[in-house]
C-alpha cells in the first residue's frame, strides 16, 4: 500500500450508537518499500501464478510475559485461520511459523523476531503489545515484511513511517479511550483516578480517557504510573486512595491481578473499577487468572463485536484439538483470525508472496478501495478473486476496511460488567 498518508475519519460503534471521532489530518508521504521483500516464492505481483502458491507467514504473539493470558485466544485465531484457508484449496497454502513475543521486560521478542526474519516470512501477525511492535517494525520494513497486529492500539501507528507495510485489525486507543471515558461520566462519576503502565499502550489510553472524561465535565484527580515488569504497586494505590476519587481506571496487562486486591484492601470497592482490553478477562474460580477479591460491579471495555457461537466453538475445537486447555475468553481472537485471512486474500489477489505486493492489495481486499463484492469467509472471498473479481472481506472483527494508514476505519467497542463470580458479561 504505497499511498499518500492523508485525512481519515474513524468511527466506533458502541451498542447501536455511532460515536464520531475527530478527523486526523496527517501530512507526509509513504515512500516505496525499502529493501528486498522476504518470502518471494515466485509470482511477480498482479499476475496469477501458474499453480498454487505457498505463503510463508509468522506469528509473534505472547506465549509468556505480562500479556500471556491473551496468547491462547490470539494463537487460536491464527491457527484456525490457517487451517480453514488451507482446507479451502483455493490456490494458496499458508505455512505458519509461531514464535513467542514475551514483553518489553523479558525481551523474548528479540530472539523470536530474528528467527522469523531469517525464515523468510512475507508477513507477520503481531506483535500484540504496541511497545514491542515499535521495536520490531523498522526491521520488518527494512526486510520488506508486512506486519499486521491484532491488538496494537497506540495512536502513534497511524503516522508511523512504515512504507505502507503496517496494518492493524484493532482500533486506536483514541476510540477505546473515548468510549471508556464517556462510560465513566455517564455512570455519574465526577472524579477519577487512573493507574496506568508507562509505555505506548498505557500512556495513549491514559491520555484518551482523561481528555474524554474531563470534556464531559469530570475531573481526573490523581494519576499514577508504573513500568512493565514492576511487581510492587503500593505507592500507586496510595496515590489514588489519597485523592478519594469516585472511580478508578486501571490501564494494565496482568498486573491487574496484583493491583485489584490492593485497591480493595485500601477500601476502594470493585464497583468503582473501570478496566481496558489489556485486563478485561474472566477471573473466576475456573480461570487461570483468578482473583482473591470480588470484582462484582466492575466494568471494562474491549474492541470487537459480539462473537457468534459458531466461531467460538470452532476456535475451541481447533485449540483443544492441538492439545491445549480450553480458552477462557476470546479477546482479540477475531482480530488475529482476520489478520491471517486478509494477508492470504491480498496474496491471492496480487498473485504474489512478496510483502510489498501483498501490502498493496490489503486496502482493496478489506473494502477500503475499489468496488469489491462483500464476502464473509476466506473461501467465498477467494472464489470471487479467482473468478476475476474484487473481494471485500467482512470478518469476525467487523468490516475492517483499512484506510490509507493501515487503520480500520470503524470498530465495535464492547462494554463488559462483572458479576459475583468474577466473570464478565457484555452489556451492549
Tab-separated table of C-alpha atoms in Angstrom:
chain	number	residue	atom	x	y	z
A	1	UNK	CA	0.000	0.000	0.000
A	2	UNK	CA	2.128	2.882	-1.278
A	3	UNK	CA	-0.307	5.714	-0.697
A	4	UNK	CA	-0.101	9.315	0.406
A	5	UNK	CA	-0.947	9.431	4.084
A	6	UNK	CA	-3.893	11.808	4.300
A	7	UNK	CA	-7.012	12.550	6.293
A	8	UNK	CA	-9.144	9.857	7.821
A	9	UNK	CA	-12.297	9.763	9.882
A	10	UNK	CA	-12.656	6.883	12.305
A	11	UNK	CA	-15.869	5.756	13.938
A	12	UNK	CA	-16.591	3.412	16.787
A	13	UNK	CA	-19.784	1.539	17.395
A	14	UNK	CA	-20.988	1.150	20.962
A	15	UNK	CA	-24.249	-0.752	21.128
A	16	UNK	CA	-26.244	0.730	18.272
A	17	UNK	CA	-24.897	4.280	18.605
A	18	UNK	CA	-22.089	5.623	16.430
A	19	UNK	CA	-19.527	7.707	18.296
A	20	UNK	CA	-17.742	10.166	15.995
A	21	UNK	CA	-14.018	10.753	16.268
A	22	UNK	CA	-12.356	13.911	15.001
A	23	UNK	CA	-10.596	13.575	11.676
A	24	UNK	CA	-6.851	13.269	11.957
A	25	UNK	CA	-5.099	15.287	9.255
A	26	UNK	CA	-1.650	13.882	8.771
A	27	UNK	CA	0.939	15.231	6.390
A	28	UNK	CA	3.739	13.260	4.817
A	29	UNK	CA	4.274	10.692	2.170
A	30	UNK	CA	4.663	6.952	2.424
A	31	UNK	CA	7.542	6.014	0.181
A	32	UNK	CA	8.220	2.873	-1.767
A	33	UNK	CA	9.042	-0.217	0.284
A	34	UNK	CA	12.705	-0.468	1.115
A	35	UNK	CA	14.922	-3.482	0.740
A	36	UNK	CA	14.191	-6.778	-0.906
A	37	UNK	CA	10.863	-8.277	0.246
A	38	UNK	CA	11.044	-11.575	2.063
A	39	UNK	CA	9.068	-14.688	1.294
A	40	UNK	CA	9.318	-14.455	-2.505
A	41	UNK	CA	8.453	-17.868	-3.864
A	42	UNK	CA	7.501	-16.703	-7.307
A	43	UNK	CA	4.704	-14.659	-8.807
A	44	UNK	CA	5.556	-11.104	-9.582
A	45	UNK	CA	2.531	-9.195	-8.388
A	46	UNK	CA	-0.582	-8.615	-10.437
A	47	UNK	CA	-0.139	-11.893	-12.304
A	48	UNK	CA	-1.862	-15.052	-11.098
A	49	UNK	CA	0.747	-17.796	-10.582
A	50	UNK	CA	0.621	-20.870	-12.783
A	51	UNK	CA	-0.006	-23.142	-9.813
A	52	UNK	CA	-0.753	-22.990	-6.118
A	53	UNK	CA	1.375	-20.570	-4.133
A	54	UNK	CA	2.755	-21.115	-0.648
A	55	UNK	CA	2.627	-18.066	1.592
A	56	UNK	CA	5.159	-18.142	4.426
A	57	UNK	CA	3.868	-16.243	7.441
A	58	UNK	CA	4.931	-15.903	11.050
A	59	UNK	CA	3.189	-15.021	14.277
A	60	UNK	CA	4.787	-13.073	17.118
A	61	UNK	CA	2.308	-13.356	19.985
A	62	UNK	CA	2.663	-13.568	23.795
A	63	UNK	CA	3.194	-17.139	24.932
A	64	UNK	CA	4.936	-15.763	28.063
A	65	UNK	CA	5.105	-12.413	29.857
A	66	UNK	CA	2.540	-9.897	31.085
A	67	UNK	CA	0.214	-10.454	28.109
A	68	UNK	CA	0.429	-14.244	28.083
A	69	UNK	CA	-3.235	-14.574	29.054
A	70	UNK	CA	-4.052	-13.120	25.626
A	71	UNK	CA	-1.868	-15.679	23.877
A	72	UNK	CA	-4.379	-18.547	23.618
A	73	UNK	CA	-7.220	-16.547	22.028
A	74	UNK	CA	-4.926	-14.880	19.510
A	75	UNK	CA	-2.946	-18.051	18.757
A	76	UNK	CA	-6.203	-19.966	18.276
A	77	UNK	CA	-7.439	-17.304	15.855
A	78	UNK	CA	-4.245	-17.576	13.821
A	79	UNK	CA	-4.273	-21.365	13.838
A	80	UNK	CA	-7.945	-21.667	12.884
A	81	UNK	CA	-7.495	-19.206	10.020
A	82	UNK	CA	-4.524	-21.148	8.647
A	83	UNK	CA	-6.479	-24.408	8.893
A	84	UNK	CA	-9.536	-23.016	7.105
A	85	UNK	CA	-7.505	-21.263	4.412
A	86	UNK	CA	-5.604	-24.446	3.622
A	87	UNK	CA	-8.765	-26.574	3.744
A	88	UNK	CA	-10.390	-24.249	1.173
A	89	UNK	CA	-7.866	-25.374	-1.504
A	90	UNK	CA	-8.284	-22.050	-3.294
A	91	UNK	CA	-4.827	-21.829	-4.851
A	92	UNK	CA	-2.902	-20.685	-1.797
A	93	UNK	CA	-1.399	-22.565	1.132
A	94	UNK	CA	-0.267	-20.793	4.301
A	95	UNK	CA	2.878	-22.036	6.035
A	96	UNK	CA	2.832	-20.524	9.551
A	97	UNK	CA	5.752	-20.301	11.992
A	98	UNK	CA	4.862	-19.220	15.541
A	99	UNK	CA	7.269	-17.555	17.971
A	100	UNK	CA	6.968	-16.071	21.464
A	101	UNK	CA	6.657	-12.317	21.843
A	102	UNK	CA	7.142	-12.153	25.603
A	103	UNK	CA	7.038	-8.466	26.576
A	104	UNK	CA	9.276	-5.411	26.842
A	105	UNK	CA	10.571	-6.696	30.192
A	106	UNK	CA	11.503	-10.282	29.235
A	107	UNK	CA	12.518	-9.298	25.668
A	108	UNK	CA	11.729	-12.749	24.263
A	109	UNK	CA	10.765	-10.977	21.033
A	110	UNK	CA	14.426	-10.162	20.278
A	111	UNK	CA	15.290	-13.810	19.575
A	112	UNK	CA	11.891	-14.580	18.076
A	113	UNK	CA	11.875	-11.777	15.513
A	114	UNK	CA	15.356	-12.751	14.334
A	115	UNK	CA	14.117	-16.304	13.756
A	116	UNK	CA	11.091	-15.127	11.795
A	117	UNK	CA	13.029	-12.677	9.655
A	118	UNK	CA	15.669	-15.316	8.927
A	119	UNK	CA	12.939	-17.809	7.984
A	120	UNK	CA	11.987	-15.633	5.024
A	121	UNK	CA	8.400	-14.919	6.037
A	122	UNK	CA	6.458	-12.473	3.865
A	123	UNK	CA	4.248	-11.291	6.722
A	124	UNK	CA	3.997	-11.390	10.497
A	125	UNK	CA	0.889	-11.393	12.689
A	126	UNK	CA	1.883	-9.370	15.768
A	127	UNK	CA	3.248	-8.136	17.932
A	128	UNK	CA	0.410	-7.966	20.443
A	129	UNK	CA	1.889	-5.140	22.534
A	130	UNK	CA	2.259	-1.711	20.958
A	131	UNK	CA	5.599	-1.282	22.719
A	132	UNK	CA	7.009	-4.443	21.145
A	133	UNK	CA	5.699	-3.571	17.683
A	134	UNK	CA	7.501	-0.242	17.837
A	135	UNK	CA	10.762	-2.097	18.491
A	136	UNK	CA	10.420	-4.611	15.642
A	137	UNK	CA	8.710	-2.588	12.946
A	138	UNK	CA	11.745	-0.815	11.484
A	139	UNK	CA	13.500	-4.161	10.997
A	140	UNK	CA	10.467	-5.670	9.292
A	141	UNK	CA	10.120	-2.665	6.998
A	142	UNK	CA	13.789	-2.886	6.032
A	143	UNK	CA	13.271	-6.515	5.032
A	144	UNK	CA	10.028	-5.834	3.153
A	145	UNK	CA	7.926	-7.862	5.611
A	146	UNK	CA	4.292	-6.867	6.018
A	147	UNK	CA	3.305	-6.565	9.684
A	148	UNK	CA	-0.292	-6.765	10.889
A	149	UNK	CA	-1.196	-6.622	14.563
A	150	UNK	CA	-4.449	-7.896	16.017
A	151	UNK	CA	-4.133	-5.746	19.139
A	152	UNK	CA	-1.858	-2.716	18.694
A	153	UNK	CA	-3.905	0.272	19.829
A	154	UNK	CA	-1.338	3.062	20.242
A	155	UNK	CA	-2.357	6.132	18.194
A	156	UNK	CA	1.295	6.509	17.157
A	157	UNK	CA	0.998	3.812	14.484
A	158	UNK	CA	-1.304	5.959	12.370
A	159	UNK	CA	1.657	8.145	11.373
A	160	UNK	CA	4.471	5.615	11.749
A	161	UNK	CA	6.949	5.617	8.841
A	162	UNK	CA	6.220	2.077	7.687
A	163	UNK	CA	6.437	2.302	3.879
A	164	UNK	CA	2.854	1.061	3.730
A	165	UNK	CA	3.819	-2.280	5.315
A	166	UNK	CA	1.977	-1.968	8.647
A	167	UNK	CA	-1.686	-2.705	9.343
A	168	UNK	CA	-3.814	-3.444	12.396
A	169	UNK	CA	-7.221	-5.020	12.840
A	170	UNK	CA	-7.741	-3.358	16.241
A	171	UNK	CA	-8.734	0.309	16.527
A	172	UNK	CA	-6.663	3.124	18.001
A	173	UNK	CA	-6.809	3.884	21.725
A	174	UNK	CA	-8.452	7.156	20.750
A	175	UNK	CA	-11.601	5.097	20.202
A	176	UNK	CA	-11.479	2.854	23.253
A	177	UNK	CA	-10.436	5.742	25.486
A	178	UNK	CA	-13.361	7.804	24.261
A	179	UNK	CA	-15.828	5.021	24.963
A	180	UNK	CA	-14.447	4.318	28.454
A	181	UNK	CA	-14.220	7.999	29.381
A	182	UNK	CA	-17.820	8.533	28.317
A	183	UNK	CA	-18.955	5.417	30.191
A	184	UNK	CA	-17.402	6.669	33.425
A	185	UNK	CA	-19.053	10.072	33.005
A	186	UNK	CA	-22.425	8.568	32.068
A	187	UNK	CA	-22.316	6.493	35.259
A	188	UNK	CA	-22.408	9.752	37.177
A	189	UNK	CA	-18.782	9.740	38.327
A	190	UNK	CA	-17.406	13.225	38.960
A	191	UNK	CA	-13.791	12.440	39.907
A	192	UNK	CA	-11.416	9.826	38.520
A	193	UNK	CA	-8.069	8.313	39.429
A	194	UNK	CA	-6.021	6.498	36.787
A	195	UNK	CA	-3.337	3.856	37.289
A	196	UNK	CA	-1.535	3.168	34.026
A	197	UNK	CA	1.553	1.438	32.716
A	198	UNK	CA	4.258	3.686	31.348
A	199	UNK	CA	4.512	2.512	27.740
A	200	UNK	CA	2.955	3.325	24.380
A	201	UNK	CA	-0.213	1.424	25.267
A	202	UNK	CA	-0.688	2.837	28.753
A	203	UNK	CA	0.142	6.471	28.059
A	204	UNK	CA	-2.095	6.524	24.974
A	205	UNK	CA	-5.106	5.192	26.836
A	206	UNK	CA	-4.456	7.365	29.877
A	207	UNK	CA	-4.478	10.478	27.708
A	208	UNK	CA	-7.608	9.452	25.780
A	209	UNK	CA	-9.586	8.535	28.909
A	210	UNK	CA	-8.572	11.743	30.687
A	211	UNK	CA	-9.421	14.004	27.755
A	212	UNK	CA	-12.840	12.440	27.226
A	213	UNK	CA	-13.794	12.317	30.908
A	214	UNK	CA	-12.798	15.923	31.533
A	215	UNK	CA	-14.528	17.067	28.335
A	216	UNK	CA	-17.704	15.537	29.790
A	217	UNK	CA	-17.343	17.654	32.933
A	218	UNK	CA	-15.415	15.268	35.183
A	219	UNK	CA	-12.060	15.797	36.850
A	220	UNK	CA	-9.059	13.466	36.927
A	221	UNK	CA	-7.789	13.989	40.488
A	222	UNK	CA	-4.897	11.511	40.531
A	223	UNK	CA	-2.678	9.655	38.060
A	224	UNK	CA	-0.050	7.056	38.950
A	225	UNK	CA	2.151	5.175	36.502
A	226	UNK	CA	4.249	2.008	36.707
A	227	UNK	CA	6.695	0.249	34.411
A	228	UNK	CA	6.136	-3.075	32.685
A	229	UNK	CA	7.961	-5.617	34.847
A	230	UNK	CA	7.150	-3.882	38.147
A	231	UNK	CA	5.825	-6.177	40.873
A	232	UNK	CA	5.011	-3.665	43.630
A	233	UNK	CA	2.122	-1.200	43.290
A	234	UNK	CA	1.575	0.027	46.846
A	235	UNK	CA	2.731	3.557	46.016
A	236	UNK	CA	0.364	3.849	43.060
A	237	UNK	CA	-2.594	2.606	45.098
A	238	UNK	CA	-1.713	5.011	47.937
A	239	UNK	CA	-1.696	7.934	45.473
A	240	UNK	CA	-5.159	7.025	44.222
A	241	UNK	CA	-6.544	6.381	47.706
A	242	UNK	CA	-5.326	9.769	48.949
A	243	UNK	CA	-7.361	11.545	46.243
A	244	UNK	CA	-10.529	9.567	47.121
A	245	UNK	CA	-11.959	9.506	43.559
A	246	UNK	CA	-15.455	8.367	42.580
A	247	UNK	CA	-13.918	5.930	40.081
A	248	UNK	CA	-10.588	4.286	39.268
A	249	UNK	CA	-9.451	3.359	35.763
A	250	UNK	CA	-6.726	0.705	35.619
A	251	UNK	CA	-4.751	0.568	32.365
A	252	UNK	CA	-2.577	-2.527	32.630
A	253	UNK	CA	-1.940	-6.051	31.493
A	254	UNK	CA	-1.898	-8.900	34.030
A	255	UNK	CA	-0.514	-6.541	36.689
A	256	UNK	CA	-4.219	-6.032	37.428
A	257	UNK	CA	-4.173	-9.295	39.383
A	258	UNK	CA	-1.939	-7.580	41.945
A	259	UNK	CA	-3.395	-4.067	41.699
A	260	UNK	CA	-7.049	-5.053	42.181
A	261	UNK	CA	-6.612	-6.714	45.619
A	262	UNK	CA	-4.522	-3.741	46.785
A	263	UNK	CA	-7.284	-1.330	45.773
A	264	UNK	CA	-9.955	-3.403	47.505
A	265	UNK	CA	-7.827	-3.713	50.658
A	266	UNK	CA	-7.438	0.074	50.603
A	267	UNK	CA	-11.220	0.425	50.765
A	268	UNK	CA	-11.908	1.124	47.090
A	269	UNK	CA	-14.700	-1.247	46.104
A	270	UNK	CA	-14.672	-3.007	42.733
A	271	UNK	CA	-17.872	-1.316	41.555
A	272	UNK	CA	-15.670	1.793	41.108
A	273	UNK	CA	-13.229	-0.061	38.801
A	274	UNK	CA	-13.056	0.665	35.078
A	275	UNK	CA	-10.829	-1.616	33.031
A	276	UNK	CA	-9.443	-1.849	29.500
A	277	UNK	CA	-8.751	-4.541	26.913
A	278	UNK	CA	-5.380	-5.394	28.478
A	279	UNK	CA	-7.025	-6.607	31.700
A	280	UNK	CA	-10.697	-7.243	30.926
A	281	UNK	CA	-10.592	-11.004	31.293
A	282	UNK	CA	-12.503	-13.703	33.116
A	283	UNK	CA	-11.139	-14.040	36.666
A	284	UNK	CA	-13.491	-16.720	38.009
A	285	UNK	CA	-12.531	-19.740	40.080
A	286	UNK	CA	-12.019	-21.875	36.971
A	287	UNK	CA	-9.822	-19.298	35.233
A	288	UNK	CA	-6.046	-19.461	35.339
A	289	UNK	CA	-6.011	-15.771	36.240
A	290	UNK	CA	-8.480	-15.972	39.166
A	291	UNK	CA	-8.543	-13.212	41.792
A	292	UNK	CA	-8.937	-13.491	45.588
A	293	UNK	CA	-11.283	-10.460	45.715
A	294	UNK	CA	-14.718	-9.784	44.253
A	295	UNK	CA	-14.965	-7.814	41.019
A	296	UNK	CA	-18.743	-7.555	41.165
A	297	UNK	CA	-19.845	-4.318	39.531
A	298	UNK	CA	-16.525	-3.563	37.835
A	299	UNK	CA	-16.738	-2.624	34.159
A	300	UNK	CA	-14.353	-2.771	31.231
A	301	UNK	CA	-14.092	-2.048	27.530
A	302	UNK	CA	-12.615	-4.142	24.754
A	303	UNK	CA	-12.557	-3.713	20.977
A	304	UNK	CA	-14.510	-6.193	18.885
A	305	UNK	CA	-18.123	-7.130	18.161
A	306	UNK	CA	-20.001	-9.876	19.981
A	307	UNK	CA	-18.728	-13.163	18.535
A	308	UNK	CA	-21.040	-15.800	17.136
A	309	UNK	CA	-21.246	-19.113	18.964
A	310	UNK	CA	-20.173	-20.943	15.816
A	311	UNK	CA	-16.913	-19.018	15.621
A	312	UNK	CA	-16.058	-19.513	19.287
A	313	UNK	CA	-16.910	-23.206	19.010
A	314	UNK	CA	-14.591	-23.542	16.029
A	315	UNK	CA	-11.843	-21.777	17.947
A	316	UNK	CA	-12.282	-24.111	20.924
A	317	UNK	CA	-12.364	-27.202	18.709
A	318	UNK	CA	-9.174	-26.174	16.944
A	319	UNK	CA	-7.324	-25.130	20.107
A	320	UNK	CA	-8.200	-28.137	22.255
A	321	UNK	CA	-7.581	-30.381	19.249
A	322	UNK	CA	-3.983	-29.159	19.354
A	323	UNK	CA	-3.699	-30.447	22.922
A	324	UNK	CA	-4.301	-27.131	24.681
A	325	UNK	CA	-6.577	-26.254	27.591
A	326	UNK	CA	-9.973	-24.658	26.971
A	327	UNK	CA	-9.855	-20.951	26.124
A	328	UNK	CA	-11.281	-18.827	28.962
A	329	UNK	CA	-12.153	-15.785	26.862
A	330	UNK	CA	-11.707	-14.689	23.261
A	331	UNK	CA	-10.037	-11.279	23.457
A	332	UNK	CA	-8.544	-10.437	20.039
A	333	UNK	CA	-9.182	-13.922	18.642
A	334	UNK	CA	-11.300	-12.452	15.842
A	335	UNK	CA	-8.740	-9.770	15.071
A	336	UNK	CA	-5.962	-12.374	14.829
A	337	UNK	CA	-8.095	-14.621	12.605
A	338	UNK	CA	-8.946	-11.745	10.272
A	339	UNK	CA	-5.295	-10.652	10.090
A	340	UNK	CA	-4.290	-14.003	8.578
A	341	UNK	CA	-7.284	-14.141	6.232
A	342	UNK	CA	-6.640	-10.619	4.921
A	343	UNK	CA	-2.980	-11.338	4.168
A	344	UNK	CA	-3.898	-14.559	2.382
A	345	UNK	CA	-6.564	-12.803	0.303
A	346	UNK	CA	-4.162	-9.975	-0.557
A	347	UNK	CA	-1.540	-12.508	-1.607
A	348	UNK	CA	-4.076	-14.305	-3.775
A	349	UNK	CA	-5.292	-11.035	-5.298
A	350	UNK	CA	-1.745	-9.916	-6.116
A	351	UNK	CA	-0.619	-13.347	-7.291
A	352	UNK	CA	2.489	-12.806	-5.205
A	353	UNK	CA	4.158	-13.769	-1.944
A	354	UNK	CA	6.209	-10.579	-1.715
A	355	UNK	CA	5.423	-8.441	1.308
A	356	UNK	CA	5.172	-5.218	-0.692
A	357	UNK	CA	2.814	-6.761	-3.263
A	358	UNK	CA	0.595	-8.171	-0.518
A	359	UNK	CA	0.549	-4.810	1.260
A	360	UNK	CA	-0.524	-3.089	-1.955
A	361	UNK	CA	-3.692	-5.217	-2.029
A	362	UNK	CA	-4.613	-5.073	1.679
A	363	UNK	CA	-6.789	-1.991	1.423
A	364	UNK	CA	-8.576	-3.405	-1.617
A	365	UNK	CA	-9.474	-6.802	-0.117
A	366	UNK	CA	-10.706	-5.095	3.069
A	367	UNK	CA	-13.106	-2.898	1.105
A	368	UNK	CA	-11.132	0.271	1.706
A	369	UNK	CA	-10.633	0.893	-2.009
A	370	UNK	CA	-12.141	-0.314	-5.237
A	371	UNK	CA	-15.673	-1.606	-5.718
A	372	UNK	CA	-15.432	-5.044	-4.183
A	373	UNK	CA	-18.121	-7.643	-3.620
A	374	UNK	CA	-18.828	-8.247	0.061
A	375	UNK	CA	-17.962	-11.702	1.412
A	376	UNK	CA	-17.640	-13.127	4.909
A	377	UNK	CA	-15.336	-16.131	4.627
A	378	UNK	CA	-11.954	-16.823	3.096
A	379	UNK	CA	-13.439	-19.456	0.777
A	380	UNK	CA	-16.132	-17.131	-0.593
A	381	UNK	CA	-13.729	-14.205	-0.988
A	382	UNK	CA	-11.126	-16.424	-2.670
A	383	UNK	CA	-13.715	-17.606	-5.179
A	384	UNK	CA	-14.507	-14.000	-6.112
A	385	UNK	CA	-10.799	-13.289	-6.644
A	386	UNK	CA	-10.163	-16.499	-8.593
A	387	UNK	CA	-13.149	-15.692	-10.810
A	388	UNK	CA	-11.537	-12.358	-11.683
A	389	UNK	CA	-13.471	-10.123	-9.304
A	390	UNK	CA	-12.599	-7.906	-6.372
A	391	UNK	CA	-13.383	-9.203	-2.884
A	392	UNK	CA	-14.414	-7.074	0.104
A	393	UNK	CA	-13.825	-9.188	3.219
A	394	UNK	CA	-16.055	-8.527	6.217
A	395	UNK	CA	-14.681	-10.573	9.083
A	396	UNK	CA	-15.359	-11.578	12.652
A	397	UNK	CA	-13.692	-8.423	13.990
A	398	UNK	CA	-16.051	-6.293	11.891
A	399	UNK	CA	-15.944	-4.858	8.401
A	400	UNK	CA	-12.244	-3.955	8.939
A	401	UNK	CA	-11.944	-1.607	5.900
A	402	UNK	CA	-8.386	-0.276	6.062
A	403	UNK	CA	-7.730	3.397	5.393
A	404	UNK	CA	-4.590	4.811	3.779
A	405	UNK	CA	-2.685	4.430	7.072
A	406	UNK	CA	-3.489	0.755	7.612
A	407	UNK	CA	-6.021	1.575	10.360
A	408	UNK	CA	-9.530	0.076	10.444
A	409	UNK	CA	-11.992	2.909	9.765
A	410	UNK	CA	-14.702	1.524	12.016
A	411	UNK	CA	-14.735	-0.650	15.089
A	412	UNK	CA	-17.077	-2.134	17.664
A	413	UNK	CA	-16.131	-1.361	21.259
A	414	UNK	CA	-17.733	-3.749	23.730
A	415	UNK	CA	-18.667	-2.819	27.305
A	416	UNK	CA	-18.498	-5.600	29.907
A	417	UNK	CA	-19.648	-5.888	33.529
A	418	UNK	CA	-18.506	-8.376	36.169
A	419	UNK	CA	-20.824	-10.485	38.283
A	420	UNK	CA	-20.302	-12.076	41.691
A	421	UNK	CA	-18.494	-14.998	40.041
A	422	UNK	CA	-15.776	-12.652	38.670
A	423	UNK	CA	-16.878	-13.454	35.120
A	424	UNK	CA	-17.998	-10.707	32.778
A	425	UNK	CA	-20.989	-10.303	30.504
A	426	UNK	CA	-21.281	-7.947	27.561
A	427	UNK	CA	-23.796	-5.181	28.276
A	428	UNK	CA	-24.045	-3.511	24.860
